[in-house]
mmCIF file of C-alpha atoms and ligand atoms in Angstrom:
data_model
loop_
_atom_site.group_PDB
_atom_site.id
_atom_site.type_symbol
_atom_site.label_atom_id
_atom_site.label_comp_id
_atom_site.label_asym_id
_atom_site.label_seq_id
_atom_site.Cartn_x
_atom_site.Cartn_y
_atom_site.Cartn_z
ATOM 1 C CA MET A 1 25.306 57.030 36.203
ATOM 2 C CA THR A 2 21.712 57.567 36.861
ATOM 3 C CA THR A 3 20.046 55.354 39.417
ATOM 4 C CA ARG A 4 16.463 54.421 38.309
ATOM 5 C CA LEU A 5 13.883 54.383 41.258
ATOM 6 C CA CYS A 6 10.353 52.987 41.026
ATOM 7 C CA THR A 7 8.140 54.079 43.810
ATOM 8 C CA VAL A 8 4.976 52.195 44.384
ATOM 9 C CA VAL A 9 2.037 54.009 45.970
ATOM 10 C CA GLY A 10 -1.647 53.345 46.247
ATOM 11 C CA ALA A 11 -3.363 54.597 49.367
ATOM 12 C CA ARG A 12 -3.791 58.190 50.838
ATOM 13 C CA PRO A 13 -0.858 58.128 53.506
ATOM 14 C CA GLN A 14 1.531 56.945 50.891
ATOM 15 C CA PHE A 15 0.931 59.917 48.668
ATOM 16 C CA VAL A 16 2.088 62.214 51.650
ATOM 17 C CA LYS A 17 5.136 59.996 52.298
ATOM 18 C CA ALA A 18 6.152 59.639 48.689
ATOM 19 C CA ALA A 19 5.711 63.423 48.116
ATOM 20 C CA ALA A 20 8.272 64.050 50.834
ATOM 21 C CA VAL A 21 10.991 61.657 49.108
ATOM 22 C CA SER A 22 10.072 62.836 45.524
ATOM 23 C CA ARG A 23 10.692 66.453 46.573
ATOM 24 C CA ALA A 24 13.964 65.528 48.057
ATOM 25 C CA ILE A 25 15.003 63.507 44.860
ATOM 26 C CA ALA A 26 14.156 66.730 42.883
ATOM 27 C CA THR A 27 16.261 68.785 45.155
ATOM 28 C CA TYR A 28 19.145 66.345 44.960
ATOM 29 C CA ASN A 29 19.042 66.286 41.244
ATOM 30 C CA LYS A 30 19.053 69.897 41.042
ATOM 31 C CA GLU A 31 22.047 70.545 43.338
ATOM 32 C CA ALA A 32 24.112 67.445 42.150
ATOM 33 C CA GLY A 33 23.067 66.662 38.738
ATOM 34 C CA PRO A 34 20.526 64.147 37.486
ATOM 35 C CA ALA A 35 21.644 61.233 39.714
ATOM 36 C CA LEU A 36 18.273 59.665 40.311
ATOM 37 C CA ALA A 37 15.388 59.141 37.997
ATOM 38 C CA GLU A 38 12.060 58.255 39.605
ATOM 39 C CA THR A 39 8.947 56.407 38.088
ATOM 40 C CA LEU A 40 6.006 56.685 40.205
ATOM 41 C CA ILE A 41 3.449 53.832 40.056
ATOM 42 C CA HIS A 42 -0.001 54.141 41.391
ATOM 43 C CA THR A 43 -1.588 50.828 42.132
ATOM 44 C CA GLY A 44 -5.111 52.449 42.078
ATOM 45 C CA GLN A 45 -5.858 51.076 45.770
ATOM 46 C CA HIS A 46 -7.373 54.577 46.364
ATOM 47 C CA TYR A 47 -9.098 56.188 43.421
ATOM 48 C CA ASP A 48 -11.621 58.856 44.689
ATOM 49 C CA MET A 49 -10.971 62.449 43.918
ATOM 50 C CA ASN A 50 -10.465 63.260 47.560
ATOM 51 C CA MET A 51 -8.802 60.052 48.627
ATOM 52 C CA SER A 52 -6.221 60.463 45.549
ATOM 53 C CA ASP A 53 -6.358 63.012 42.979
ATOM 54 C CA VAL A 54 -6.255 65.986 45.402
ATOM 55 C CA PHE A 55 -2.977 64.907 46.841
ATOM 56 C CA PHE A 56 -1.350 64.871 43.309
ATOM 57 C CA SER A 57 -2.580 68.475 42.715
ATOM 58 C CA ASP A 58 -1.619 69.868 46.024
ATOM 59 C CA LEU A 59 1.522 67.965 46.860
ATOM 60 C CA PRO A 60 5.001 67.840 45.244
ATOM 61 C CA LEU A 61 4.513 64.507 43.659
ATOM 62 C CA PRO A 62 5.208 63.601 39.977
ATOM 63 C CA GLU A 63 2.221 62.369 38.013
ATOM 64 C CA PRO A 64 2.144 58.544 38.184
ATOM 65 C CA ALA A 65 3.665 57.095 34.923
ATOM 66 C CA TYR A 66 1.630 54.056 35.531
ATOM 67 C CA ASN A 67 -1.838 53.727 37.197
ATOM 68 C CA LEU A 68 -2.793 50.060 37.697
ATOM 69 C CA ASP A 69 -6.356 50.736 38.479
ATOM 70 C CA VAL A 70 -6.728 47.894 40.964
ATOM 71 C CA GLY A 71 -9.385 49.634 42.996
ATOM 72 C CA SER A 72 -11.233 47.995 45.935
ATOM 73 C CA GLY A 73 -11.509 44.497 46.818
ATOM 74 C CA SER A 74 -10.416 41.740 49.529
ATOM 75 C CA HIS A 75 -6.869 41.638 50.686
ATOM 76 C CA ALA A 76 -6.371 38.566 48.487
ATOM 77 C CA PHE A 77 -7.835 40.359 45.389
ATOM 78 C CA GLN A 78 -5.936 43.532 45.726
ATOM 79 C CA VAL A 79 -2.475 42.168 46.632
ATOM 80 C CA ALA A 80 -2.993 39.436 43.898
ATOM 81 C CA GLU A 81 -4.076 41.871 41.192
ATOM 82 C CA MET A 82 -1.440 44.469 42.190
ATOM 83 C CA ILE A 83 1.423 41.978 41.961
ATOM 84 C CA ARG A 84 -0.055 40.658 38.504
ATOM 85 C CA ARG A 85 -0.022 44.196 37.158
ATOM 86 C CA LEU A 86 3.181 45.456 38.618
ATOM 87 C CA GLU A 87 5.390 42.550 37.351
ATOM 88 C CA PRO A 88 5.374 43.891 33.535
ATOM 89 C CA VAL A 89 5.837 47.390 34.649
ATOM 90 C CA ILE A 90 8.934 46.326 36.862
ATOM 91 C CA ARG A 91 10.283 44.404 34.021
ATOM 92 C CA THR A 92 9.830 47.113 31.495
ATOM 93 C CA THR A 93 11.161 49.999 33.640
ATOM 94 C CA ARG A 94 14.062 47.843 35.111
ATOM 95 C CA PRO A 95 14.468 49.921 38.365
ATOM 96 C CA ASP A 96 17.694 49.667 40.375
ATOM 97 C CA ILE A 97 15.651 49.995 43.519
ATOM 98 C CA VAL A 98 11.823 49.823 44.298
ATOM 99 C CA ILE A 99 10.681 52.046 46.922
ATOM 100 C CA VAL A 100 7.724 50.995 49.185
ATOM 101 C CA HIS A 101 6.224 53.218 51.968
ATOM 102 C CA GLY A 102 4.342 52.412 54.972
ATOM 103 C CA ASP A 103 2.172 49.189 55.586
ATOM 104 C CA THR A 104 -0.637 48.930 53.078
ATOM 105 C CA ASN A 105 -1.661 46.359 50.517
ATOM 106 C CA SER A 106 0.172 48.568 47.981
ATOM 107 C CA THR A 107 3.252 48.219 50.221
ATOM 108 C CA LEU A 108 3.024 44.495 50.296
ATOM 109 C CA ALA A 109 2.375 44.083 46.724
ATOM 110 C CA GLY A 110 5.347 46.391 45.552
ATOM 111 C CA THR A 111 7.618 44.419 47.972
ATOM 112 C CA LEU A 112 6.815 40.983 46.624
ATOM 113 C CA ALA A 113 6.693 41.970 43.035
ATOM 114 C CA ALA A 114 10.179 43.432 43.255
ATOM 115 C CA ALA A 115 11.714 40.840 45.525
ATOM 116 C CA GLN A 116 10.537 38.120 43.139
ATOM 117 C CA LEU A 117 12.066 39.962 40.115
ATOM 118 C CA GLN A 118 15.370 40.530 42.399
ATOM 119 C CA VAL A 119 14.970 44.148 42.502
ATOM 120 C CA PRO A 120 16.207 45.436 45.754
ATOM 121 C CA VAL A 121 13.538 46.991 47.930
ATOM 122 C CA ALA A 122 13.774 50.138 49.918
ATOM 123 C CA HIS A 123 11.136 50.432 52.830
ATOM 124 C CA VAL A 124 10.298 53.804 54.079
ATOM 125 C CA GLU A 125 8.752 53.731 57.560
ATOM 126 C CA ALA A 126 10.398 50.277 58.525
ATOM 127 C CA GLY A 127 10.403 48.725 61.733
ATOM 128 C CA LEU A 128 7.000 49.825 63.234
ATOM 129 C CA ARG A 129 5.232 47.180 65.173
ATOM 130 C CA SER A 130 1.725 46.959 66.742
ATOM 131 C CA TYR A 131 2.460 43.283 67.682
ATOM 132 C CA ARG A 132 -1.217 42.571 66.391
ATOM 133 C CA ARG A 133 -0.862 40.034 63.678
ATOM 134 C CA ASP A 134 -4.723 40.572 63.267
ATOM 135 C CA MET A 135 -4.232 43.628 61.678
ATOM 136 C CA ALA A 136 -3.464 43.594 57.803
ATOM 137 C CA GLU A 137 -0.964 46.455 58.288
ATOM 138 C CA GLU A 138 1.138 44.489 60.574
ATOM 139 C CA VAL A 139 1.304 41.593 58.285
ATOM 140 C CA ASN A 140 2.247 43.872 55.444
ATOM 141 C CA ARG A 141 5.022 45.592 57.551
ATOM 142 C CA VAL A 142 6.654 42.390 58.823
ATOM 143 C CA VAL A 143 6.848 40.981 55.359
ATOM 144 C CA ALA A 144 8.169 44.256 53.713
ATOM 145 C CA ASP A 145 10.847 44.546 56.348
ATOM 146 C CA ARG A 146 11.785 40.878 56.097
ATOM 147 C CA LEU A 147 12.380 41.161 52.397
ATOM 148 C CA ALA A 148 13.629 44.828 52.052
ATOM 149 C CA ARG A 149 17.442 45.415 51.498
ATOM 150 C CA ILE A 150 17.336 48.845 52.596
ATOM 151 C CA LEU A 151 15.213 49.883 55.612
ATOM 152 C CA PHE A 152 14.459 53.660 56.594
ATOM 153 C CA CYS A 153 13.360 53.773 60.291
ATOM 154 C CA PRO A 154 11.413 56.782 61.513
ATOM 155 C CA SER A 155 12.583 56.440 65.055
ATOM 156 C CA GLU A 156 15.159 54.407 67.414
ATOM 157 C CA THR A 157 12.194 52.488 68.665
ATOM 158 C CA ALA A 158 11.663 51.044 65.025
ATOM 159 C CA ARG A 159 15.263 50.173 64.850
ATOM 160 C CA ALA A 160 15.106 48.376 68.072
ATOM 161 C CA ASN A 161 12.047 46.258 66.823
ATOM 162 C CA LEU A 162 13.963 45.271 63.840
ATOM 163 C CA ASP A 163 17.054 44.429 66.018
ATOM 164 C CA ARG A 164 14.757 42.016 68.001
ATOM 165 C CA GLU A 165 13.551 40.347 64.702
ATOM 166 C CA GLY A 166 17.452 39.816 63.669
ATOM 167 C CA ILE A 167 17.252 42.407 60.851
ATOM 168 C CA HIS A 168 20.425 44.701 61.109
ATOM 169 C CA GLU A 169 21.730 44.955 57.641
ATOM 170 C CA GLY A 170 20.772 48.038 55.734
ATOM 171 C CA VAL A 171 18.948 49.723 58.465
ATOM 172 C CA HIS A 172 19.113 53.430 58.860
ATOM 173 C CA VAL A 173 17.283 55.720 61.228
ATOM 174 C CA VAL A 174 16.444 58.840 59.097
ATOM 175 C CA GLY A 175 13.481 60.201 60.992
ATOM 176 C CA ASP A 176 9.864 60.505 59.795
ATOM 177 C CA VAL A 177 9.272 61.639 56.285
ATOM 178 C CA MET A 178 5.867 62.826 57.253
ATOM 179 C CA LEU A 179 7.386 65.401 59.359
ATOM 180 C CA ASP A 180 9.275 66.887 56.367
ATOM 181 C CA LEU A 181 5.989 67.315 54.408
ATOM 182 C CA LEU A 182 4.278 68.958 57.422
ATOM 183 C CA VAL A 183 7.261 71.375 57.487
ATOM 184 C CA TRP A 184 6.958 71.962 53.821
ATOM 185 C CA GLN A 185 3.242 72.401 53.852
ATOM 186 C CA ARG A 186 3.569 75.149 56.535
ATOM 187 C CA LYS A 187 5.966 76.896 54.147
ATOM 188 C CA HIS A 188 4.542 76.367 50.759
ATOM 189 C CA LEU A 189 0.785 75.631 51.212
ATOM 190 C CA ALA A 190 0.217 77.611 54.394
ATOM 191 C CA ILE A 191 -3.604 78.341 54.623
ATOM 192 C CA GLU A 192 -5.551 80.915 56.490
ATOM 193 C CA PRO A 193 -7.233 78.849 59.416
ATOM 194 C CA GLN A 194 -10.337 81.095 59.308
ATOM 195 C CA SER A 195 -10.940 80.150 55.599
ATOM 196 C CA VAL A 196 -10.815 76.438 56.590
ATOM 197 C CA LEU A 197 -12.870 76.751 59.886
ATOM 198 C CA GLY A 198 -15.270 79.219 58.723
ATOM 199 C CA ALA A 199 -16.489 76.747 55.971
ATOM 200 C CA TYR A 200 -17.557 74.348 58.986
ATOM 201 C CA SER A 201 -18.691 77.012 61.419
ATOM 202 C CA LEU A 202 -15.835 76.065 63.830
ATOM 203 C CA THR A 203 -14.140 78.220 66.400
ATOM 204 C CA PRO A 204 -10.300 77.745 66.859
ATOM 205 C CA GLY A 205 -9.538 75.596 70.149
ATOM 206 C CA GLU A 206 -13.168 74.801 70.575
ATOM 207 C CA TYR A 207 -13.861 71.635 68.661
ATOM 208 C CA ALA A 208 -12.735 67.909 68.307
ATOM 209 C CA LEU A 209 -11.445 66.639 65.076
ATOM 210 C CA VAL A 210 -12.264 62.939 64.452
ATOM 211 C CA THR A 211 -10.973 60.447 61.963
ATOM 212 C CA VAL A 212 -11.712 56.626 61.955
ATOM 213 C CA HIS A 213 -10.797 54.236 58.996
ATOM 214 C CA ARG A 214 -9.074 51.150 60.434
ATOM 215 C CA ALA A 215 -10.959 47.950 59.549
ATOM 216 C CA GLY A 216 -10.837 46.813 63.176
ATOM 217 C CA THR A 217 -12.856 50.063 63.987
ATOM 218 C CA ALA A 218 -14.777 51.098 61.019
ATOM 219 C CA ASP A 219 -16.011 47.617 60.171
ATOM 220 C CA ASP A 220 -17.677 46.963 63.518
ATOM 221 C CA PRO A 221 -21.010 48.679 63.701
ATOM 222 C CA GLU A 222 -20.941 48.524 67.555
ATOM 223 C CA VAL A 223 -17.642 50.143 67.749
ATOM 224 C CA VAL A 224 -18.522 52.955 65.355
ATOM 225 C CA VAL A 225 -21.789 53.469 67.296
ATOM 226 C CA SER A 226 -19.825 53.718 70.669
ATOM 227 C CA ILE A 227 -17.468 56.317 69.130
ATOM 228 C CA VAL A 228 -20.452 58.309 67.835
ATOM 229 C CA ASN A 229 -22.046 58.080 71.471
ATOM 230 C CA ALA A 230 -18.916 59.568 72.923
ATOM 231 C CA LEU A 231 -18.907 62.277 70.323
ATOM 232 C CA GLY A 232 -22.454 63.093 71.429
ATOM 233 C CA GLU A 233 -21.574 63.319 74.969
ATOM 234 C CA LEU A 234 -18.668 65.772 74.176
ATOM 235 C CA ALA A 235 -21.020 67.810 72.050
ATOM 236 C CA ARG A 236 -23.524 67.843 75.094
ATOM 237 C CA ARG A 237 -20.540 69.053 77.276
ATOM 238 C CA GLY A 238 -19.809 71.792 74.848
ATOM 239 C CA LEU A 239 -17.382 70.325 72.512
ATOM 240 C CA PRO A 240 -18.735 69.662 69.018
ATOM 241 C CA SER A 241 -16.703 67.633 66.551
ATOM 242 C CA LEU A 242 -15.861 67.649 62.852
ATOM 243 C CA PHE A 243 -15.501 64.080 61.334
ATOM 244 C CA PRO A 244 -14.094 63.759 57.874
ATOM 245 C CA VAL A 245 -15.347 60.492 56.983
ATOM 246 C CA HIS A 246 -13.158 57.803 55.251
ATOM 247 C CA PRO A 247 -15.190 55.761 52.726
ATOM 248 C CA ARG A 248 -14.712 52.648 54.753
ATOM 249 C CA THR A 249 -16.518 54.238 57.751
ATOM 250 C CA ARG A 250 -19.464 55.490 56.018
ATOM 251 C CA GLN A 251 -21.559 52.181 56.085
ATOM 252 C CA HIS A 252 -21.993 52.158 59.872
ATOM 253 C CA LEU A 253 -22.379 55.726 60.490
ATOM 254 C CA PRO A 254 -25.658 57.012 61.483
ATOM 255 C CA SER A 255 -27.054 60.011 59.554
ATOM 256 C CA GLU A 256 -25.654 63.626 60.703
ATOM 257 C CA ALA A 257 -29.262 64.277 62.053
ATOM 258 C CA ALA A 258 -28.905 61.309 64.542
ATOM 259 C CA CYS A 259 -25.491 62.798 65.911
ATOM 260 C CA PRO A 260 -26.214 66.400 67.119
ATOM 261 C CA GLY A 261 -22.999 68.174 67.471
ATOM 262 C CA VAL A 262 -21.103 65.875 65.198
ATOM 263 C CA ARG A 263 -20.312 67.204 61.713
ATOM 264 C CA LEU A 264 -19.798 64.472 59.066
ATOM 265 C CA VAL A 265 -17.938 65.647 55.938
ATOM 266 C CA GLU A 266 -16.176 64.253 52.975
ATOM 267 C CA PRO A 267 -12.262 63.444 53.519
ATOM 268 C CA VAL A 268 -10.457 66.707 53.383
ATOM 269 C CA PRO A 269 -7.359 67.612 51.582
ATOM 270 C CA PHE A 270 -3.932 67.329 53.192
ATOM 271 C CA ARG A 271 -3.530 71.051 53.808
ATOM 272 C CA GLU A 272 -6.884 71.627 55.192
ATOM 273 C CA MET A 273 -6.397 68.493 57.484
ATOM 274 C CA LEU A 274 -3.268 69.987 59.094
ATOM 275 C CA CYS A 275 -4.936 73.155 59.508
ATOM 276 C CA LEU A 276 -7.991 71.568 61.235
ATOM 277 C CA GLU A 277 -5.663 69.329 63.226
ATOM 278 C CA GLU A 278 -3.762 72.432 64.335
ATOM 279 C CA GLN A 279 -6.801 74.348 65.463
ATOM 280 C CA ALA A 280 -8.488 71.589 67.237
ATOM 281 C CA LYS A 281 -8.862 71.278 70.967
ATOM 282 C CA VAL A 282 -8.265 67.601 70.655
ATOM 283 C CA VAL A 283 -8.027 64.990 68.042
ATOM 284 C CA LEU A 284 -9.629 61.592 68.201
ATOM 285 C CA THR A 285 -8.223 59.141 65.799
ATOM 286 C CA ASP A 286 -7.393 55.411 64.734
ATOM 287 C CA SER A 287 -4.787 56.543 62.338
ATOM 288 C CA GLY A 288 -0.991 56.503 63.039
ATOM 289 C CA GLY A 289 -0.247 59.601 60.719
ATOM 290 C CA VAL A 290 -2.728 61.653 62.556
ATOM 291 C CA GLN A 291 -1.452 60.620 66.000
ATOM 292 C CA LYS A 292 2.176 61.996 64.867
ATOM 293 C CA GLU A 293 0.758 65.112 63.315
ATOM 294 C CA SER A 294 -0.948 65.968 66.437
ATOM 295 C CA TYR A 295 2.153 65.450 68.528
ATOM 296 C CA TRP A 296 4.157 67.571 66.132
ATOM 297 C CA LEU A 297 1.378 70.431 66.111
ATOM 298 C CA GLY A 298 1.335 70.319 69.985
ATOM 299 C CA VAL A 299 -2.498 69.096 70.050
ATOM 300 C CA PRO A 300 -3.557 66.530 72.437
ATOM 301 C CA CYS A 301 -4.591 63.129 70.776
ATOM 302 C CA VAL A 302 -6.921 60.443 71.956
ATOM 303 C CA THR A 303 -6.209 57.235 70.109
ATOM 304 C CA LEU A 304 -9.181 54.885 69.476
ATOM 305 C CA ARG A 305 -7.071 51.810 69.718
ATOM 306 C CA ARG A 306 -5.416 49.822 72.500
ATOM 307 C CA GLU A 307 -1.893 49.945 70.988
ATOM 308 C CA THR A 308 0.110 52.208 68.800
ATOM 309 C CA GLU A 309 3.128 52.055 66.487
ATOM 310 C CA TRP A 310 4.108 55.568 67.988
ATOM 311 C CA PRO A 311 4.643 54.809 71.628
ATOM 312 C CA GLU A 312 6.806 57.861 72.077
ATOM 313 C CA THR A 313 3.678 60.138 71.742
ATOM 314 C CA VAL A 314 2.014 58.179 74.586
ATOM 315 C CA GLU A 315 5.158 58.265 76.791
ATOM 316 C CA MET A 316 5.452 62.048 76.304
ATOM 317 C CA GLY A 317 1.902 62.534 77.586
ATOM 318 C CA TRP A 318 0.477 63.978 74.484
ATOM 319 C CA ASN A 319 -1.442 60.813 73.350
ATOM 320 C CA HIS A 320 -4.074 58.770 75.292
ATOM 321 C CA LEU A 321 -4.527 55.241 74.177
ATOM 322 C CA VAL A 322 -8.294 54.519 75.214
ATOM 323 C CA GLY A 323 -9.692 52.048 72.845
ATOM 324 C CA THR A 324 -13.332 52.509 71.930
ATOM 325 C CA ASP A 325 -15.069 52.662 75.354
ATOM 326 C CA PRO A 326 -17.170 55.722 75.283
ATOM 327 C CA GLU A 327 -16.614 56.694 78.932
ATOM 328 C CA LYS A 328 -12.889 56.392 78.464
ATOM 329 C CA ILE A 329 -12.982 58.586 75.180
ATOM 330 C CA VAL A 330 -14.974 61.226 76.818
ATOM 331 C CA GLU A 331 -12.515 61.258 80.080
ATOM 332 C CA ALA A 332 -9.387 61.447 77.803
ATOM 333 C CA ALA A 333 -10.935 64.085 75.395
ATOM 334 C CA ALA A 334 -11.856 66.330 78.273
ATOM 335 C CA ALA A 335 -8.489 65.738 80.238
ATOM 336 C CA PRO A 336 -6.312 69.067 80.858
ATOM 337 C CA ARG A 337 -4.013 69.862 78.017
ATOM 338 C CA PRO A 338 -0.762 68.136 78.440
ATOM 339 C CA SER A 339 2.089 70.405 79.382
ATOM 340 C CA GLY A 340 5.157 67.968 78.945
ATOM 341 C CA PRO A 341 7.881 68.348 76.283
ATOM 342 C CA ARG A 342 7.642 67.148 72.811
ATOM 343 C CA PRO A 343 11.256 66.119 71.952
ATOM 344 C CA PRO A 344 12.114 65.479 68.248
ATOM 345 C CA VAL A 345 11.812 61.772 68.592
ATOM 346 C CA TYR A 346 10.827 61.430 64.778
ATOM 347 C CA GLY A 347 13.710 63.537 63.506
ATOM 348 C CA ASP A 348 14.058 67.094 62.269
ATOM 349 C CA GLY A 349 11.978 67.286 59.157
ATOM 350 C CA ARG A 350 14.946 66.293 56.893
ATOM 351 C CA ALA A 351 14.448 62.559 56.851
ATOM 352 C CA ALA A 352 13.749 62.445 52.965
ATOM 353 C CA ASP A 353 17.129 64.083 52.342
ATOM 354 C CA ARG A 354 18.893 61.406 54.326
ATOM 355 C CA VAL A 355 16.595 58.653 52.425
ATOM 356 C CA VAL A 356 18.049 60.229 49.279
ATOM 357 C CA SER A 357 21.533 60.344 50.342
ATOM 358 C CA ARG A 358 21.420 56.656 51.475
ATOM 359 C CA LEU A 359 19.934 55.575 48.224
ATOM 360 C CA VAL A 360 22.696 57.457 46.169
ATOM 361 C CA GLU A 361 25.347 55.898 48.440
ATOM 362 C CA TRP A 362 23.668 52.423 48.229
ATOM 363 C CA SER A 363 23.798 52.523 44.260
ATOM 364 C CA ALA A 364 27.217 53.867 43.971
HETATM 365 C C1 UD1 B 401 -5.937 51.414 53.508
HETATM 366 C C2 UD1 B 401 -4.788 50.806 54.325
HETATM 367 C C3 UD1 B 401 -4.547 51.447 55.541
HETATM 368 C C4 UD1 B 401 -4.267 52.836 55.423
HETATM 369 C C5 UD1 B 401 -5.467 53.391 54.669
HETATM 370 C C6 UD1 B 401 -5.582 54.882 54.566
HETATM 371 C C7 UD1 B 401 -4.585 48.320 53.785
HETATM 372 C C8 UD1 B 401 -4.695 46.856 54.318
HETATM 373 N N1 UD1 B 401 -5.081 49.130 54.459
HETATM 374 O O1 UD1 B 401 -7.156 51.057 54.188
HETATM 375 O O2 UD1 B 401 -3.431 50.631 56.264
HETATM 376 O O3 UD1 B 401 -4.327 53.473 56.819
HETATM 377 O O4 UD1 B 401 -5.613 52.797 53.521
HETATM 378 O O5 UD1 B 401 -6.746 55.328 54.105
HETATM 379 O O6 UD1 B 401 -3.870 48.578 52.585
HETATM 380 N N2 UD1 B 401 -12.834 53.287 49.032
HETATM 381 C C9 UD1 B 401 -13.502 54.278 48.426
HETATM 382 N N3 UD1 B 401 -12.775 55.011 47.510
HETATM 383 C C10 UD1 B 401 -11.217 54.860 47.603
HETATM 384 C C11 UD1 B 401 -10.699 53.907 48.318
HETATM 385 C C12 UD1 B 401 -11.462 53.172 49.264
HETATM 386 O O7 UD1 B 401 -14.716 54.218 48.330
HETATM 387 O O8 UD1 B 401 -10.715 55.799 47.023
HETATM 388 C C13 UD1 B 401 -13.695 52.215 50.098
HETATM 389 C C14 UD1 B 401 -13.995 50.989 49.284
HETATM 390 O O9 UD1 B 401 -15.330 50.656 49.555
HETATM 391 C C15 UD1 B 401 -12.938 50.022 49.847
HETATM 392 C C16 UD1 B 401 -12.846 50.636 51.297
HETATM 393 O O10 UD1 B 401 -12.979 51.957 51.194
HETATM 394 O O11 UD1 B 401 -13.649 48.793 49.954
HETATM 395 C C17 UD1 B 401 -11.412 50.265 51.944
HETATM 396 O O12 UD1 B 401 -10.386 50.665 51.058
HETATM 397 P P1 UD1 B 401 -9.099 49.765 51.167
HETATM 398 O O13 UD1 B 401 -8.211 50.199 49.985
HETATM 399 O O14 UD1 B 401 -9.400 48.294 51.145
HETATM 400 O O15 UD1 B 401 -8.378 50.071 52.444
HETATM 401 P P2 UD1 B 401 -8.461 51.213 53.535
HETATM 402 O O16 UD1 B 401 -9.465 51.115 54.526
HETATM 403 O O17 UD1 B 401 -8.577 52.530 52.719
#
């Protein structure tokens, strides 16, 4: 019997996570026969070439069978429109399980659309909490975890969070599927650092890599200016930065001419991003995925938030939670390189294989 899976993706980090699972599905089918048939649904939340298309050309992801073309808008618009467009697709494809990833509006819409049609939901990256209900992502995760029947946690901390909320059934700690893809990338998409760094005139180990995209950071002009001021100070102290700019962050950023030593560029493809992270002296970010990737790559991270869903990276000394105060950012970015261990708290790079095994067992 073949189990029909529908995977709902829409935003950049979900392409990375879904690629890890799609690849594991393909491997399983090759070894054990065609047990799983996956249909990929792209909500269209991200649609720019470098926010979406490039991930489909670079990563082991099937072409989406459906693109719902929802695009940008308020949370209410996006989620409502996604549910409206997902419903007929789920009715037509009649999946046995709908898979959602992470915590975006596409995650929430996929979960609600499936749950209302009584299709079991599997949530990959379940159990993460910032305990900040003013973040859209926290609301999305809490709802997804409450409604999902199968919950794949990246860490024991995530399982403990679910435990505290009384969610015990269907919970599996499998590790983090983003690590799977990092391992895959290094094997299959390895890139010569000089070819990437050269394009930006960067020297290995002598620049800071910066990403900012969270609504709480990117939508506040004062916060953006604060971060840019910190980058300016780092540049004056001899540490220039490269800043691939998420579309959301563009609106409040000064021009490059106004930020000497700070290079503003378009979002970069995944494989270039990993290379730029690995070669950086320090990474400054408000992204969850980038915090973990820095940890795995052994590059110190300064998180431009006051809390993190990935507390292990802080406990091990590789991540500093500093918020957006320029002095604290500069101090943390200039701190000596941590020397502590980086134990495998997010698994061994084979999380997606475990996801697939559990899905097969579940549907048997
Ligand atoms: C979304 C997720 C966030 C995730 C992030 C990864 C939600 C609530 N947030 O945030 O959790 O970390 O994706 O990037 O789902 N835009 C473009 N081109 C695009 C996509 C967006 O120009 O391809 C612009 C639009 O002006 C849009 C804005 O970026 O209004 C924000 O996009 P949106 O999809 O609302 O959320 P993100 O900030 O990307």
